Amino acid sequence: LSLPIYSLMAAEAGDMNRAFRYFDASLRTDISNIHNNVSEGIHTACIGATWQTFINGFAGVRVEKGMLSIAPNLPKTWRKALFSLHWRSNLIKFEVNNDKVKIQLIPEKKGSTKIKVFGTLHEISGNRVFTFTRKTKRSKRESYYL
């Protein structure tokens, strides 16, 4: 479980190169059989933590004061990321890059939901695609690794 958590913390600290290296290694744990033990079963906890690294670390999804929030910080080599989440009985489809977030809410019931995108609160309703653009440049974080 160390690799995906190291990746998540490196992303949080702004060291995206290191975050991607740890993410890539954790992603390949079973695919490349790096511990030579896949015949005994896959590393499900590592797979779950790798998913968390992608969603929380790179896609920048958080829950803040009971609301969904997103501010992507993708590795430089990624053009975009696509994923879906279930949030309060709604399916939400995302297409993100570092400067733009597209969201489609597919509600179970009529209504809307609030979501914070790039720090600004928005209300979205069902079956439309909403596009939000980052207004300010991302601040470059310093790396505190030796």
Tab-separated table of N, CA and C in Angstrom:
chain	number	residue	atom	x	y	z
A	1	LEU	N	0.800	-1.215	0.000
A	1	LEU	CA	0.000	0.000	0.000
A	1	LEU	C	0.837	1.271	0.000
A	2	SER	N	2.114	1.139	0.194
A	2	SER	CA	2.953	2.332	0.289
A	2	SER	C	2.973	3.149	-0.993
A	3	LEU	N	3.123	2.498	-2.149
A	3	LEU	CA	3.275	3.231	-3.407
A	3	LEU	C	2.114	4.181	-3.705
A	4	PRO	N	0.854	3.732	-3.642
A	4	PRO	CA	-0.216	4.686	-3.951
A	4	PRO	C	-0.331	5.810	-2.921
A	5	ILE	N	-0.039	5.523	-1.677
A	5	ILE	CA	-0.102	6.574	-0.652
A	5	ILE	C	1.035	7.568	-0.856
A	6	TYR	N	2.236	7.078	-1.202
A	6	TYR	CA	3.339	7.990	-1.535
A	6	TYR	C	2.945	8.871	-2.720
A	7	SER	N	2.280	8.275	-3.710
A	7	SER	CA	1.841	9.024	-4.885
A	7	SER	C	0.851	10.113	-4.495
A	8	LEU	N	-0.118	9.757	-3.682
A	8	LEU	CA	-1.132	10.714	-3.241
A	8	LEU	C	-0.502	11.870	-2.471
A	9	MET	N	0.437	11.566	-1.595
A	9	MET	CA	1.091	12.612	-0.804
A	9	MET	C	2.000	13.480	-1.666
A	10	ALA	N	2.679	12.879	-2.645
A	10	ALA	CA	3.511	13.668	-3.557
A	10	ALA	C	2.639	14.615	-4.381
A	11	ALA	N	1.481	14.136	-4.843
A	11	ALA	CA	0.555	15.001	-5.587
A	11	ALA	C	0.071	16.139	-4.698
A	12	GLU	N	-0.249	15.828	-3.459
A	12	GLU	CA	-0.707	16.845	-2.511
A	12	GLU	C	0.377	17.894	-2.270
A	13	ALA	N	1.641	17.454	-2.269
A	13	ALA	CA	2.759	18.370	-2.057
A	13	ALA	C	3.148	19.115	-3.332
A	14	GLY	N	2.536	18.739	-4.468
A	14	GLY	CA	2.826	19.429	-5.719
A	14	GLY	C	3.962	18.836	-6.522
A	15	ASP	N	4.515	17.721	-6.081
A	15	ASP	CA	5.606	17.064	-6.806
A	15	ASP	C	4.996	16.047	-7.775
A	16	MET	N	4.514	16.550	-8.909
A	16	MET	CA	3.757	15.713	-9.833
A	16	MET	C	4.611	14.659	-10.527
A	17	ASN	N	5.887	14.944	-10.744
A	17	ASN	CA	6.754	13.924	-11.355
A	17	ASN	C	6.877	12.715	-10.438
A	18	ARG	N	7.140	12.969	-9.183
A	18	ARG	CA	7.259	11.874	-8.219
A	18	ARG	C	5.903	11.183	-8.023
A	19	ALA	N	4.835	11.966	-7.987
A	19	ALA	CA	3.491	11.395	-7.835
A	19	ALA	C	3.191	10.433	-8.975
A	20	PHE	N	3.541	10.826	-10.200
A	20	PHE	CA	3.278	9.953	-11.344
A	20	PHE	C	4.137	8.695	-11.294
A	21	ARG	N	5.390	8.822	-10.905
A	21	ARG	CA	6.264	7.630	-10.822
A	21	ARG	C	5.712	6.622	-9.819
A	22	TYR	N	5.311	7.079	-8.645
A	22	TYR	CA	4.727	6.166	-7.652
A	22	TYR	C	3.401	5.587	-8.147
A	23	PHE	N	2.587	6.427	-8.791
A	23	PHE	CA	1.309	5.969	-9.334
A	23	PHE	C	1.538	4.877	-10.377
A	24	ASP	N	2.465	5.113	-11.278
A	24	ASP	CA	2.761	4.142	-12.332
A	24	ASP	C	3.234	2.819	-11.735
A	25	ALA	N	4.090	2.885	-10.728
A	25	ALA	CA	4.577	1.660	-10.079
A	25	ALA	C	3.433	0.926	-9.380
A	26	SER	N	2.550	1.660	-8.701
A	26	SER	CA	1.442	0.988	-8.009
A	26	SER	C	0.444	0.417	-9.007
A	27	LEU	N	0.257	1.103	-10.121
A	27	LEU	CA	-0.644	0.627	-11.167
A	27	LEU	C	-0.146	-0.693	-11.756
A	28	ARG	N	1.151	-0.863	-11.806
A	28	ARG	CA	1.756	-2.049	-12.420
A	28	ARG	C	2.036	-3.183	-11.431
A	29	THR	N	1.675	-2.990	-10.180
A	29	THR	CA	1.951	-4.013	-9.173
A	29	THR	C	1.493	-5.386	-9.616
A	30	ASP	N	0.258	-5.504	-10.061
A	30	ASP	CA	-0.263	-6.806	-10.494
A	30	ASP	C	-0.049	-7.050	-11.981
A	31	ILE	N	-0.221	-6.019	-12.804
A	31	ILE	CA	-0.078	-6.191	-14.255
A	31	ILE	C	1.309	-6.720	-14.606
A	32	SER	N	2.332	-6.154	-13.976
A	32	SER	CA	3.708	-6.580	-14.247
A	32	SER	C	4.203	-7.617	-13.250
A	33	ASN	N	3.349	-7.980	-12.299
A	33	ASN	CA	3.690	-8.988	-11.289
A	33	ASN	C	5.030	-8.663	-10.620
A	34	ILE	N	5.168	-7.423	-10.164
A	34	ILE	CA	6.464	-6.974	-9.649
A	34	ILE	C	6.889	-7.677	-8.359
A	35	HIS	N	5.954	-8.252	-7.627
A	35	HIS	CA	6.302	-8.990	-6.409
A	35	HIS	C	6.321	-10.501	-6.647
A	36	ASN	N	6.075	-10.886	-7.894
A	36	ASN	CA	6.089	-12.298	-8.292
A	36	ASN	C	5.152	-13.151	-7.433
A	37	ASN	N	3.969	-12.610	-7.138
A	37	ASN	CA	3.028	-13.365	-6.307
A	37	ASN	C	1.571	-13.236	-6.766
A	38	VAL	N	1.345	-12.819	-7.994
A	38	VAL	CA	-0.021	-12.659	-8.497
A	38	VAL	C	-0.753	-13.994	-8.535
A	39	SER	N	-0.017	-15.083	-8.669
A	39	SER	CA	-0.666	-16.402	-8.679
A	39	SER	C	-1.391	-16.680	-7.361
A	40	GLU	N	-1.023	-15.959	-6.304
A	40	GLU	CA	-1.672	-16.124	-4.999
A	40	GLU	C	-2.868	-15.181	-4.832
A	41	GLY	N	-3.065	-14.282	-5.782
A	41	GLY	CA	-4.178	-13.337	-5.728
A	41	GLY	C	-3.699	-11.923	-5.993
A	42	ILE	N	-4.632	-11.083	-6.418
A	42	ILE	CA	-4.265	-9.700	-6.715
A	42	ILE	C	-4.233	-8.865	-5.434
A	43	HIS	N	-3.617	-7.728	-5.508
A	43	HIS	CA	-3.469	-6.820	-4.370
A	43	HIS	C	-4.628	-5.816	-4.384
A	44	THR	N	-5.788	-6.234	-3.883
A	44	THR	CA	-6.993	-5.405	-3.984
A	44	THR	C	-6.877	-4.086	-3.218
A	45	ALA	N	-6.220	-4.092	-2.092
A	45	ALA	CA	-6.059	-2.842	-1.336
A	45	ALA	C	-5.212	-1.856	-2.133
A	46	CYS	N	-4.183	-2.352	-2.795
A	46	CYS	CA	-3.335	-1.495	-3.630
A	46	CYS	C	-4.131	-0.949	-4.814
A	47	ILE	N	-4.988	-1.785	-5.401
A	47	ILE	CA	-5.824	-1.330	-6.519
A	47	ILE	C	-6.758	-0.215	-6.049
A	48	GLY	N	-7.373	-0.385	-4.888
A	48	GLY	CA	-8.262	0.639	-4.340
A	48	GLY	C	-7.532	1.932	-4.039
A	49	ALA	N	-6.352	1.826	-3.463
A	49	ALA	CA	-5.576	3.023	-3.138
A	49	ALA	C	-5.069	3.706	-4.409
A	50	THR	N	-4.785	2.924	-5.448
A	50	THR	CA	-4.374	3.499	-6.732
A	50	THR	C	-5.532	4.283	-7.340
A	51	TRP	N	-6.751	3.744	-7.227
A	51	TRP	CA	-7.944	4.463	-7.688
A	51	TRP	C	-8.087	5.772	-6.911
A	52	GLN	N	-7.882	5.737	-5.596
A	52	GLN	CA	-7.964	6.955	-4.788
A	52	GLN	C	-6.921	7.973	-5.233
A	53	THR	N	-5.729	7.503	-5.568
A	53	THR	CA	-4.688	8.408	-6.050
A	53	THR	C	-5.139	9.103	-7.325
A	54	PHE	N	-5.745	8.341	-8.228
A	54	PHE	CA	-6.237	8.928	-9.478
A	54	PHE	C	-7.343	9.949	-9.203
A	55	ILE	N	-8.359	9.553	-8.447
A	55	ILE	CA	-9.527	10.415	-8.215
A	55	ILE	C	-9.191	11.600	-7.308
A	56	ASN	N	-8.577	11.333	-6.172
A	56	ASN	CA	-8.307	12.401	-5.205
A	56	ASN	C	-7.026	13.169	-5.506
A	57	GLY	N	-5.999	12.466	-5.959
A	57	GLY	CA	-4.716	13.123	-6.200
A	57	GLY	C	-4.657	13.870	-7.517
A	58	PHE	N	-4.908	13.170	-8.626
A	58	PHE	CA	-4.766	13.783	-9.944
A	58	PHE	C	-6.033	14.501	-10.412
A	59	ALA	N	-7.189	13.882	-10.236
A	59	ALA	CA	-8.441	14.535	-10.652
A	59	ALA	C	-8.844	15.625	-9.660
A	60	GLY	N	-8.322	15.571	-8.444
A	60	GLY	CA	-8.566	16.622	-7.458
A	60	GLY	C	-9.958	16.619	-6.860
A	61	VAL	N	-10.577	15.448	-6.776
A	61	VAL	CA	-11.927	15.344	-6.213
A	61	VAL	C	-11.837	15.267	-4.692
A	62	ARG	N	-12.638	16.079	-4.033
A	62	ARG	CA	-12.692	16.102	-2.575
A	62	ARG	C	-14.150	16.244	-2.141
A	63	VAL	N	-14.402	15.973	-0.879
A	63	VAL	CA	-15.679	16.308	-0.260
A	63	VAL	C	-15.362	17.383	0.767
A	64	GLU	N	-15.939	18.567	0.569
A	64	GLU	CA	-15.698	19.707	1.447
A	64	GLU	C	-17.029	20.191	2.014
A	65	LYS	N	-17.160	20.135	3.308
A	65	LYS	CA	-18.389	20.579	3.988
A	65	LYS	C	-19.628	19.946	3.362
A	66	GLY	N	-19.529	18.664	3.081
A	66	GLY	CA	-20.660	17.925	2.546
A	66	GLY	C	-20.929	18.123	1.067
A	67	MET	N	-20.053	18.863	0.375
A	67	MET	CA	-20.218	19.090	-1.063
A	67	MET	C	-19.035	18.519	-1.826
A	68	LEU	N	-19.318	18.091	-3.050
A	68	LEU	CA	-18.273	17.607	-3.931
A	68	LEU	C	-17.484	18.792	-4.459
A	69	SER	N	-16.170	18.623	-4.555
A	69	SER	CA	-15.282	19.666	-5.045
A	69	SER	C	-14.295	19.027	-6.013
A	70	ILE	N	-13.903	19.760	-7.057
A	70	ILE	CA	-12.933	19.232	-8.011
A	70	ILE	C	-12.023	20.346	-8.512
A	71	ALA	N	-10.731	20.062	-8.534
A	71	ALA	CA	-9.717	20.962	-9.080
A	71	ALA	C	-8.572	20.078	-9.571
A	72	PRO	N	-8.614	19.659	-10.841
A	72	PRO	CA	-7.633	18.702	-11.349
A	72	PRO	C	-6.193	19.202	-11.301
A	73	ASN	N	-5.297	18.251	-11.128
A	73	ASN	CA	-3.858	18.491	-11.153
A	73	ASN	C	-3.222	17.273	-11.824
A	74	LEU	N	-3.496	17.127	-13.114
A	74	LEU	CA	-3.043	15.948	-13.849
A	74	LEU	C	-1.551	16.024	-14.156
A	75	PRO	N	-0.904	14.867	-14.284
A	75	PRO	CA	0.493	14.859	-14.729
A	75	PRO	C	0.614	15.519	-16.108
A	76	LYS	N	1.763	16.114	-16.376
A	76	LYS	CA	1.966	16.852	-17.625
A	76	LYS	C	1.762	15.996	-18.868
A	77	THR	N	2.011	14.709	-18.763
A	77	THR	CA	1.904	13.832	-19.933
A	77	THR	C	0.466	13.423	-20.240
A	78	TRP	N	-0.481	13.758	-19.378
A	78	TRP	CA	-1.885	13.396	-19.594
A	78	TRP	C	-2.617	14.561	-20.237
A	79	ARG	N	-3.330	14.293	-21.331
A	79	ARG	CA	-4.134	15.334	-21.968
A	79	ARG	C	-5.431	15.559	-21.214
A	80	LYS	N	-6.052	14.456	-20.776
A	80	LYS	CA	-7.312	14.566	-20.042
A	80	LYS	C	-7.576	13.263	-19.308
A	81	ALA	N	-8.584	13.300	-18.453
A	81	ALA	CA	-9.022	12.102	-17.730
A	81	ALA	C	-10.544	12.069	-17.769
A	82	LEU	N	-11.089	10.874	-17.933
A	82	LEU	CA	-12.540	10.668	-17.923
A	82	LEU	C	-12.867	9.661	-16.840
A	83	PHE	N	-13.901	9.952	-16.053
A	83	PHE	CA	-14.320	9.035	-14.998
A	83	PHE	C	-15.736	9.387	-14.575
A	84	SER	N	-16.360	8.481	-13.873
A	84	SER	CA	-17.711	8.691	-13.343
A	84	SER	C	-17.710	8.392	-11.855
A	85	LEU	N	-18.563	9.089	-11.130
A	85	LEU	CA	-18.738	8.865	-9.699
A	85	LEU	C	-20.227	8.845	-9.375
A	86	HIS	N	-20.585	8.077	-8.384
A	86	HIS	CA	-21.939	8.136	-7.839
A	86	HIS	C	-21.892	9.059	-6.629
A	87	TRP	N	-22.750	10.059	-6.615
A	87	TRP	CA	-22.793	11.032	-5.530
A	87	TRP	C	-24.244	11.307	-5.180
A	88	ARG	N	-24.632	10.916	-3.990
A	88	ARG	CA	-25.983	11.167	-3.482
A	88	ARG	C	-27.063	10.758	-4.489
A	89	SER	N	-27.025	9.515	-4.865
A	89	SER	CA	-27.999	8.907	-5.787
A	89	SER	C	-27.943	9.470	-7.203
A	90	ASN	N	-26.868	10.139	-7.543
A	90	ASN	CA	-26.691	10.667	-8.896
A	90	ASN	C	-25.435	10.073	-9.508
A	91	LEU	N	-25.480	9.839	-10.797
A	91	LEU	CA	-24.275	9.492	-11.538
A	91	LEU	C	-23.729	10.792	-12.104
A	92	ILE	N	-22.459	11.044	-11.879
A	92	ILE	CA	-21.831	12.249	-12.420
A	92	ILE	C	-20.670	11.809	-13.298
A	93	LYS	N	-20.703	12.246	-14.565
A	93	LYS	CA	-19.635	11.935	-15.514
A	93	LYS	C	-18.721	13.150	-15.626
A	94	PHE	N	-17.421	12.891	-15.580
A	94	PHE	CA	-16.424	13.954	-15.639
A	94	PHE	C	-15.493	13.753	-16.828
A	95	GLU	N	-15.113	14.859	-17.444
A	95	GLU	CA	-14.011	14.903	-18.402
A	95	GLU	C	-13.177	16.100	-17.978
A	96	VAL	N	-11.926	15.863	-17.585
A	96	VAL	CA	-11.128	16.939	-16.998
A	96	VAL	C	-9.755	17.030	-17.637
A	97	ASN	N	-9.234	18.248	-17.657
A	97	ASN	CA	-7.808	18.474	-17.850
A	97	ASN	C	-7.426	19.522	-16.811
A	98	ASN	N	-6.218	20.022	-16.863
A	98	ASN	CA	-5.798	20.923	-15.797
A	98	ASN	C	-6.480	22.288	-15.827
A	99	ASP	N	-7.089	22.644	-16.956
A	99	ASP	CA	-7.705	23.960	-17.073
A	99	ASP	C	-9.206	23.938	-17.330
A	100	LYS	N	-9.781	22.738	-17.534
A	100	LYS	CA	-11.197	22.660	-17.875
A	100	LYS	C	-11.814	21.414	-17.249
A	101	VAL	N	-13.044	21.576	-16.773
A	101	VAL	CA	-13.813	20.457	-16.218
A	101	VAL	C	-15.171	20.428	-16.914
A	102	LYS	N	-15.499	19.283	-17.506
A	102	LYS	CA	-16.832	19.068	-18.075
A	102	LYS	C	-17.551	18.080	-17.175
A	103	ILE	N	-18.792	18.419	-16.819
A	103	ILE	CA	-19.569	17.596	-15.893
A	103	ILE	C	-20.948	17.343	-16.482
A	104	GLN	N	-21.378	16.097	-16.399
A	104	GLN	CA	-22.755	15.756	-16.759
A	104	GLN	C	-23.371	15.015	-15.583
A	105	LEU	N	-24.452	15.560	-15.063
A	105	LEU	CA	-25.188	14.954	-13.958
A	105	LEU	C	-26.321	14.115	-14.539
A	106	ILE	N	-26.356	12.854	-14.167
A	106	ILE	CA	-27.446	11.974	-14.570
A	106	ILE	C	-28.184	11.605	-13.289
A	107	PRO	N	-29.247	12.366	-12.980
A	107	PRO	CA	-29.910	12.203	-11.683
A	107	PRO	C	-30.845	11.001	-11.638
A	108	GLU	N	-30.947	10.443	-10.441
A	108	GLU	CA	-31.936	9.390	-10.210
A	108	GLU	C	-33.324	10.016	-10.117
A	109	LYS	N	-33.374	11.211	-9.541
A	109	LYS	CA	-34.627	11.964	-9.415
A	109	LYS	C	-34.381	13.363	-9.969
A	110	LYS	N	-35.460	14.076	-10.304
A	110	LYS	CA	-35.311	15.451	-10.773
A	110	LYS	C	-34.685	16.298	-9.678
A	111	GLY	N	-33.936	17.274	-10.110
A	111	GLY	CA	-33.323	18.174	-9.151
A	111	GLY	C	-31.941	18.577	-9.603
A	112	SER	N	-31.221	19.187	-8.702
A	112	SER	CA	-29.876	19.660	-9.006
A	112	SER	C	-28.961	19.315	-7.840
A	113	THR	N	-27.694	19.538	-8.055
A	113	THR	CA	-26.718	19.332	-6.991
A	113	THR	C	-25.682	20.439	-7.062
A	114	LYS	N	-25.095	20.740	-5.921
A	114	LYS	CA	-24.061	21.772	-5.861
A	114	LYS	C	-22.695	21.110	-5.914
A	115	ILE	N	-21.792	21.751	-6.649
A	115	ILE	CA	-20.430	21.246	-6.764
A	115	ILE	C	-19.481	22.436	-6.882
A	116	LYS	N	-18.352	22.324	-6.214
A	116	LYS	CA	-17.347	23.372	-6.283
A	116	LYS	C	-16.326	22.971	-7.346
A	117	VAL	N	-16.127	23.840	-8.335
A	117	VAL	CA	-15.175	23.582	-9.415
A	117	VAL	C	-14.149	24.706	-9.421
A	118	PHE	N	-12.886	24.350	-9.312
A	118	PHE	CA	-11.802	25.336	-9.248
A	118	PHE	C	-12.068	26.383	-8.172
A	119	GLY	N	-12.669	25.946	-7.060
A	119	GLY	CA	-12.888	26.829	-5.925
A	119	GLY	C	-14.160	27.660	-5.966
A	120	THR	N	-14.940	27.563	-7.043
A	120	THR	CA	-16.178	28.329	-7.176
A	120	THR	C	-17.372	27.385	-7.122
A	121	LEU	N	-18.363	27.747	-6.335
A	121	LEU	CA	-19.547	26.911	-6.169
A	121	LEU	C	-20.503	27.079	-7.352
A	122	HIS	N	-20.999	25.942	-7.865
A	122	HIS	CA	-21.947	25.936	-8.985
A	122	HIS	C	-23.087	24.987	-8.653
A	123	GLU	N	-24.231	25.240	-9.256
A	123	GLU	CA	-25.353	24.322	-9.141
A	123	GLU	C	-25.592	23.730	-10.522
A	124	ILE	N	-25.591	22.399	-10.604
A	124	ILE	CA	-25.788	21.737	-11.890
A	124	ILE	C	-27.069	20.916	-11.847
A	125	SER	N	-27.706	20.827	-13.003
A	125	SER	CA	-28.943	20.051	-13.106
A	125	SER	C	-28.743	18.926	-14.109
A	126	GLY	N	-29.738	18.074	-14.200
A	126	GLY	CA	-29.589	16.834	-14.927
A	126	GLY	C	-29.539	16.906	-16.435
A	127	ASN	N	-28.798	15.937	-16.972
A	127	ASN	CA	-28.739	15.624	-18.394
A	127	ASN	C	-28.277	16.767	-19.291
A	128	ARG	N	-27.469	17.651	-18.755
A	128	ARG	CA	-26.789	18.688	-19.535
A	128	ARG	C	-25.313	18.569	-19.249
A	129	VAL	N	-24.501	18.994	-20.190
A	129	VAL	CA	-23.059	19.031	-19.964
A	129	VAL	C	-22.693	20.458	-19.571
A	130	PHE	N	-22.044	20.594	-18.428
A	130	PHE	CA	-21.581	21.885	-17.937
A	130	PHE	C	-20.066	21.931	-18.099
A	131	THR	N	-19.558	23.044	-18.606
A	131	THR	CA	-18.120	23.206	-18.801
A	131	THR	C	-17.644	24.379	-17.960
A	132	PHE	N	-16.591	24.138	-17.185
A	132	PHE	CA	-16.016	25.166	-16.321
A	132	PHE	C	-14.533	25.294	-16.642
A	133	THR	N	-14.057	26.539	-16.723
A	133	THR	CA	-12.662	26.801	-17.056
A	133	THR	C	-11.971	27.447	-15.865
A	134	ARG	N	-10.735	27.025	-15.633
A	134	ARG	CA	-9.929	27.613	-14.548
A	134	ARG	C	-9.675	29.080	-14.882
A	135	LYS	N	-9.974	29.961	-13.951
A	135	LYS	CA	-9.819	31.402	-14.175
A	135	LYS	C	-8.396	31.887	-13.897
A	136	THR	N	-7.736	31.234	-12.969
A	136	THR	CA	-6.376	31.634	-12.613
A	136	THR	C	-5.431	30.479	-12.875
A	137	LYS	N	-4.182	30.812	-13.097
A	137	LYS	CA	-3.193	29.762	-13.307
A	137	LYS	C	-2.956	29.012	-12.011
A	138	ARG	N	-2.654	27.725	-12.172
A	138	ARG	CA	-2.319	26.924	-10.996
A	138	ARG	C	-1.025	27.452	-10.401
A	139	SER	N	-0.988	27.529	-9.096
A	139	SER	CA	0.251	27.961	-8.459
A	139	SER	C	1.241	26.809	-8.483
A	140	LYS	N	2.463	27.149	-8.743
A	140	LYS	CA	3.518	26.143	-8.775
A	140	LYS	C	3.931	25.885	-7.338
A	141	ARG	N	3.771	24.653	-6.910
A	141	ARG	CA	4.160	24.314	-5.543
A	141	ARG	C	5.627	23.927	-5.516
A	142	GLU	N	6.256	24.227	-4.412
A	142	GLU	CA	7.649	23.844	-4.258
A	142	GLU	C	7.746	22.394	-3.830
A	143	SER	N	8.832	21.764	-4.217
A	143	SER	CA	9.092	20.400	-3.792
A	143	SER	C	10.020	20.448	-2.584
A	144	TYR	N	9.630	19.762	-1.532
A	144	TYR	CA	10.438	19.758	-0.321
A	144	TYR	C	11.216	18.463	-0.161
A	145	TYR	N	11.257	17.670	-1.231
A	145	TYR	CA	12.021	16.428	-1.180
A	145	TYR	C	13.487	16.728	-1.419
A	146	LEU	N	14.335	15.919	-0.836
A	146	LEU	CA	15.776	16.091	-1.051
A	146	LEU	C	16.197	15.484	-2.354
